[in-house]
Amino acid sequence: MDRYKVTVCYDGTNYAGWQKQDNARSIQEEIEYALAKINEEAVEIVASGRTDAHVHALAQVFHFDAKKALSDEQWVRACNSLLPKDIRILKVEKVSDSFHARFDAVRKRYDYYITNDVLNPFLENYMGKDRKSLDVAYMQECANVFIGTHDFTSFTSSKIDESKSRIKTIYRLEVQQEANAVHIIFEGNAFLRYMVRMLAQVLIEAGKHRLTKEAISQMLEAKDKHACRYKASANGLYLVRVDYQDNSSPMG
């Protein structure tokens, strides 16, 4: 059995998220089905992390073990011939048996896009939408509150598990004005469930002057999973990059 590291991109519009589910289509299920056909037996894949329903990925990473002996490029071609067109394998690399797509990840980047072009149907599945114009400078001022190492209990919907740390480090949180959208960049060592979407919506509310920097700081300091009631829509979120301990990343 050989182990392979795979970089995949996908449009999450038609899927109920990464993880396999009983009554809905998932990215994981589609990929495992393709790999099983090629490998001629069941294949289980392990991702760097889950993405929610309708969230997109430019470079999600997973690993799998297989008995089939194919070159990296043959795996790419074979998988893409079987997968739906909204899931594309970008790269396959044979790696050591010790590689783990989740546990070896040291840094991730997520991007969030929101537009006030609410009448544009071509943006419907790919950006959050809000009619209000956003104060990008104030959003950045508020974003700075989150940079560094903090307990992000207030920004997750997950049940509190004392064995799992809620302390995460955000290295970069940048808010940019683009032609028809506001673009928020999140880079950190790891993120809790819904954390990026919750932070994004908090910054959007700040951009509409509905939340102050002081209120946001108090929310963070509360360390209370009920402190934040905001969560941005999933369709504006993209997993952009996953970095590993060898300092390499799929997207460079």
Short mmCIF file of C-alpha atoms in Angstrom, two decimals:
data_model
loop_
_atom_site.label_atom_id
_atom_site.label_comp_id
_atom_site.label_asym_id
_atom_site.label_seq_id
_atom_site.Cartn_x
_atom_site.Cartn_y
_atom_site.Cartn_z
CA MET A 1 0.00 0.00 0.00
CA ASP A 2 1.34 3.40 -0.99
CA ARG A 3 0.27 6.74 0.47
CA TYR A 4 -0.57 9.73 -1.71
CA LYS A 5 -1.02 13.41 -0.94
CA VAL A 6 -3.64 15.02 -3.16
CA THR A 7 -4.56 18.64 -3.88
CA VAL A 8 -8.13 19.14 -5.04
CA CYS A 9 -10.27 22.15 -5.94
CA TYR A 10 -14.05 22.18 -5.95
CA ASP A 11 -17.14 24.29 -6.36
CA GLY A 12 -19.15 23.54 -3.23
CA THR A 13 -22.47 24.83 -4.59
CA ASN A 14 -24.05 21.44 -5.17
CA TYR A 15 -22.66 19.68 -2.10
CA ALA A 16 -23.61 19.38 1.55
CA GLY A 17 -19.97 19.85 2.55
CA TRP A 18 -16.80 17.80 2.54
CA GLN A 19 -17.84 15.03 4.93
CA LYS A 20 -19.83 11.98 3.86
CA GLN A 21 -23.50 12.11 4.85
CA ASP A 22 -26.32 9.61 4.62
CA ASN A 23 -28.83 11.63 2.61
CA ALA A 24 -26.82 14.28 0.77
CA ARG A 25 -24.00 14.56 -1.76
CA SER A 26 -20.55 15.29 -0.36
CA ILE A 27 -17.13 15.98 -1.82
CA GLN A 28 -15.60 13.10 0.14
CA GLU A 29 -18.14 10.60 -1.17
CA GLU A 30 -17.57 11.59 -4.80
CA ILE A 31 -13.79 11.30 -4.50
CA GLU A 32 -13.86 8.00 -2.61
CA TYR A 33 -16.19 6.54 -5.23
CA ALA A 34 -13.77 7.50 -8.01
CA LEU A 35 -10.73 6.18 -6.14
CA ALA A 36 -12.48 2.89 -5.35
CA LYS A 37 -13.24 2.37 -9.05
CA ILE A 38 -9.59 2.92 -9.93
CA ASN A 39 -8.16 0.97 -6.99
CA GLU A 40 -10.68 -1.86 -7.38
CA GLU A 41 -11.45 -1.78 -3.67
CA ALA A 42 -12.69 0.75 -1.11
CA VAL A 43 -10.48 3.74 -0.39
CA GLU A 44 -10.81 6.05 2.62
CA ILE A 45 -9.52 9.62 2.31
CA VAL A 46 -8.45 11.95 5.13
CA ALA A 47 -8.65 15.69 4.53
CA SER A 48 -6.79 18.60 6.08
CA GLY A 49 -10.17 19.59 7.52
CA ARG A 50 -13.86 19.70 6.65
CA THR A 51 -15.57 22.42 4.69
CA ASP A 52 -19.23 23.27 5.23
CA ALA A 53 -22.07 22.96 2.76
CA HIS A 54 -21.60 25.29 -0.25
CA VAL A 55 -18.07 26.31 0.77
CA HIS A 56 -15.52 26.23 -2.07
CA ALA A 57 -11.88 25.16 -2.16
CA LEU A 58 -9.01 26.22 -4.39
CA ALA A 59 -6.58 23.81 -2.77
CA GLN A 60 -7.98 21.36 -0.26
CA VAL A 61 -5.53 18.57 0.66
CA PHE A 62 -6.23 14.95 1.52
CA HIS A 63 -4.31 11.69 1.67
CA PHE A 64 -5.21 8.11 0.83
CA ASP A 65 -3.61 4.68 0.75
CA ALA A 66 -3.95 2.40 -2.27
CA LYS A 67 -2.63 -0.88 -3.61
CA LYS A 68 -2.90 0.24 -7.24
CA ALA A 69 0.49 1.19 -8.69
CA LEU A 70 0.01 4.30 -10.83
CA SER A 71 2.19 7.31 -11.48
CA ASP A 72 1.17 10.62 -9.94
CA GLU A 73 -0.02 11.92 -13.30
CA GLN A 74 -1.98 8.73 -14.01
CA TRP A 75 -3.84 9.17 -10.72
CA VAL A 76 -4.73 12.75 -11.70
CA ARG A 77 -6.06 11.74 -15.11
CA ALA A 78 -7.93 8.68 -13.86
CA CYS A 79 -9.63 10.56 -11.02
CA ASN A 80 -10.67 13.50 -13.17
CA SER A 81 -12.14 11.17 -15.79
CA LEU A 82 -14.55 9.82 -13.14
CA LEU A 83 -15.26 12.89 -11.01
CA PRO A 84 -17.96 15.48 -11.65
CA LYS A 85 -16.68 18.59 -13.44
CA ASP A 86 -17.08 20.72 -10.30
CA ILE A 87 -14.41 18.63 -8.52
CA ARG A 88 -10.94 18.64 -10.06
CA ILE A 89 -7.79 16.88 -8.86
CA LEU A 90 -4.88 19.30 -9.32
CA LYS A 91 -1.95 17.27 -8.06
CA VAL A 92 -1.07 13.83 -6.66
CA GLU A 93 2.21 13.15 -4.86
CA LYS A 94 3.47 9.86 -3.47
CA VAL A 95 4.52 10.49 0.14
CA SER A 96 5.82 8.58 3.13
CA ASP A 97 3.45 6.49 5.22
CA SER A 98 3.89 8.95 8.09
CA PHE A 99 2.31 11.88 6.22
CA HIS A 100 -1.09 12.94 7.56
CA ALA A 101 -3.14 15.57 5.73
CA ARG A 102 -4.81 16.80 8.91
CA PHE A 103 -2.24 16.45 11.66
CA ASP A 104 0.74 17.66 9.61
CA ALA A 105 -0.96 20.87 8.47
CA VAL A 106 0.65 23.90 10.12
CA ARG A 107 -1.10 26.84 8.45
CA LYS A 108 -4.26 27.48 6.44
CA ARG A 109 -5.66 30.34 4.42
CA TYR A 110 -9.33 31.07 3.89
CA ASP A 111 -10.72 33.96 1.84
CA TYR A 112 -14.17 35.48 2.15
CA TYR A 113 -15.88 37.66 -0.48
CA ILE A 114 -18.91 39.88 -0.03
CA THR A 115 -20.53 42.15 -2.61
CA ASN A 116 -23.27 44.79 -2.63
CA ASP A 117 -24.05 43.87 -6.24
CA VAL A 118 -27.10 41.99 -5.02
CA LEU A 119 -28.83 41.84 -8.42
CA ASN A 120 -26.01 39.98 -10.17
CA PRO A 121 -27.13 36.34 -10.52
CA PHE A 122 -23.65 35.20 -11.54
CA LEU A 123 -22.32 36.04 -8.06
CA GLU A 124 -25.11 34.26 -6.20
CA ASN A 125 -23.19 31.06 -5.47
CA TYR A 126 -19.75 32.61 -5.08
CA MET A 127 -20.02 35.69 -2.85
CA GLY A 128 -21.90 36.77 0.22
CA LYS A 129 -24.31 39.60 -0.59
CA ASP A 130 -25.34 42.73 1.31
CA ARG A 131 -26.90 45.92 -0.01
CA LYS A 132 -24.91 48.09 2.39
CA SER A 133 -21.61 49.68 1.47
CA LEU A 134 -18.88 48.67 3.90
CA ASP A 135 -16.33 50.83 5.69
CA VAL A 136 -13.26 48.79 4.80
CA ALA A 137 -10.85 50.91 6.87
CA TYR A 138 -12.91 50.34 10.00
CA MET A 139 -13.23 46.64 9.20
CA GLN A 140 -9.44 46.42 9.12
CA GLU A 141 -9.18 48.27 12.43
CA CYS A 142 -11.54 45.74 13.98
CA ALA A 143 -9.81 42.81 12.26
CA ASN A 144 -6.60 43.70 14.08
CA VAL A 145 -8.32 42.67 17.34
CA PHE A 146 -8.14 39.04 16.24
CA ILE A 147 -4.52 38.92 15.05
CA GLY A 148 -2.30 36.90 17.38
CA THR A 149 -2.98 33.98 19.72
CA HIS A 150 -6.38 33.98 21.44
CA ASP A 151 -9.01 31.71 22.92
CA PHE A 152 -11.69 31.75 20.21
CA THR A 153 -14.42 30.00 22.20
CA SER A 154 -16.80 32.87 21.36
CA PHE A 155 -16.42 32.14 17.65
CA THR A 156 -17.38 28.50 17.23
CA SER A 157 -20.60 26.54 17.21
CA SER A 158 -18.90 23.32 18.29
CA LYS A 159 -19.78 21.70 21.57
CA ILE A 160 -17.20 22.49 24.22
CA ASP A 161 -14.75 19.61 24.51
CA GLU A 162 -12.19 20.25 27.25
CA SER A 163 -9.73 17.90 25.54
CA LYS A 164 -9.62 20.10 22.42
CA SER A 165 -7.93 23.47 22.54
CA ARG A 166 -9.84 26.54 21.44
CA ILE A 167 -6.66 28.61 21.42
CA LYS A 168 -5.68 29.44 17.84
CA THR A 169 -3.23 31.83 16.22
CA ILE A 170 -4.20 34.18 13.41
CA TYR A 171 -1.12 35.39 11.53
CA ARG A 172 -2.91 37.54 8.99
CA LEU A 173 -6.38 39.07 8.79
CA GLU A 174 -6.58 41.57 5.97
CA VAL A 175 -9.58 43.41 4.53
CA GLN A 176 -9.29 44.65 0.95
CA GLN A 177 -11.61 46.64 -1.28
CA GLU A 178 -11.82 45.16 -4.77
CA ALA A 179 -13.76 46.21 -7.88
CA ASN A 180 -17.12 44.77 -6.91
CA ALA A 181 -16.42 43.11 -3.58
CA VAL A 182 -14.77 43.28 -0.19
CA HIS A 183 -12.17 40.54 0.18
CA ILE A 184 -11.19 39.26 3.63
CA ILE A 185 -8.07 37.10 4.00
CA PHE A 186 -7.62 34.80 7.01
CA GLU A 187 -4.35 32.99 7.70
CA GLY A 188 -3.83 30.97 10.85
CA ASN A 189 -2.45 27.78 12.30
CA ALA A 190 -5.96 26.28 12.52
CA PHE A 191 -9.60 27.31 12.73
CA LEU A 192 -12.55 26.11 14.79
CA ARG A 193 -15.83 25.04 13.20
CA TYR A 194 -17.60 28.11 11.72
CA MET A 195 -14.86 30.35 13.13
CA VAL A 196 -13.99 32.01 9.81
CA ARG A 197 -17.63 32.60 8.87
CA MET A 198 -18.38 34.05 12.30
CA LEU A 199 -15.38 36.37 12.21
CA ALA A 200 -16.26 37.41 8.66
CA GLN A 201 -19.80 38.40 9.60
CA VAL A 202 -18.61 40.27 12.69
CA LEU A 203 -16.31 42.32 10.46
CA ILE A 204 -19.13 42.87 7.96
CA GLU A 205 -21.35 44.18 10.78
CA ALA A 206 -18.50 46.47 11.84
CA GLY A 207 -18.23 47.65 8.23
CA LYS A 208 -21.91 48.65 8.42
CA HIS A 209 -21.21 50.40 11.79
CA ARG A 210 -23.50 48.03 13.61
CA LEU A 211 -20.69 46.72 15.81
CA THR A 212 -17.90 48.69 17.44
CA LYS A 213 -14.30 47.63 17.94
CA GLU A 214 -14.92 47.71 21.69
CA ALA A 215 -17.91 45.38 21.40
CA ILE A 216 -15.88 42.99 19.27
CA SER A 217 -13.05 42.97 21.81
CA GLN A 218 -15.54 42.19 24.57
CA MET A 219 -16.97 39.36 22.48
CA LEU A 220 -13.51 37.81 22.10
CA GLU A 221 -12.63 38.28 25.76
CA ALA A 222 -15.90 36.67 26.89
CA LYS A 223 -14.71 33.20 25.80
CA ASP A 224 -18.38 32.22 25.67
CA LYS A 225 -19.75 30.20 22.76
CA HIS A 226 -23.01 32.15 23.01
CA ALA A 227 -21.30 35.56 22.77
CA CYS A 228 -21.37 35.77 18.96
CA ARG A 229 -24.64 35.39 17.07
CA TYR A 230 -23.21 36.26 13.66
CA LYS A 231 -22.26 33.88 10.83
CA ALA A 232 -21.62 34.79 7.20
CA SER A 233 -23.19 32.80 4.38
CA ALA A 234 -21.17 29.80 3.24
CA ASN A 235 -21.08 30.58 -0.48
CA GLY A 236 -18.60 33.45 -0.04
CA LEU A 237 -15.97 31.27 1.66
CA TYR A 238 -12.98 29.62 -0.02
CA LEU A 239 -10.26 27.35 1.37
CA VAL A 240 -7.29 28.76 -0.51
CA ARG A 241 -4.19 27.01 0.78
CA VAL A 242 -2.89 24.44 3.27
CA ASP A 243 0.76 24.54 4.36
CA TYR A 244 2.71 21.62 5.76
CA GLN A 245 5.72 21.05 8.00
CA ASP A 246 8.11 20.89 5.05
CA ASN A 247 7.14 24.54 4.34
CA SER A 248 5.59 23.57 1.03
CA SER A 249 2.05 24.42 0.01
CA PRO A 250 -0.02 23.13 -2.90
CA MET A 251 -0.59 26.58 -4.39
CA GLY A 252 2.91 27.94 -3.81
#
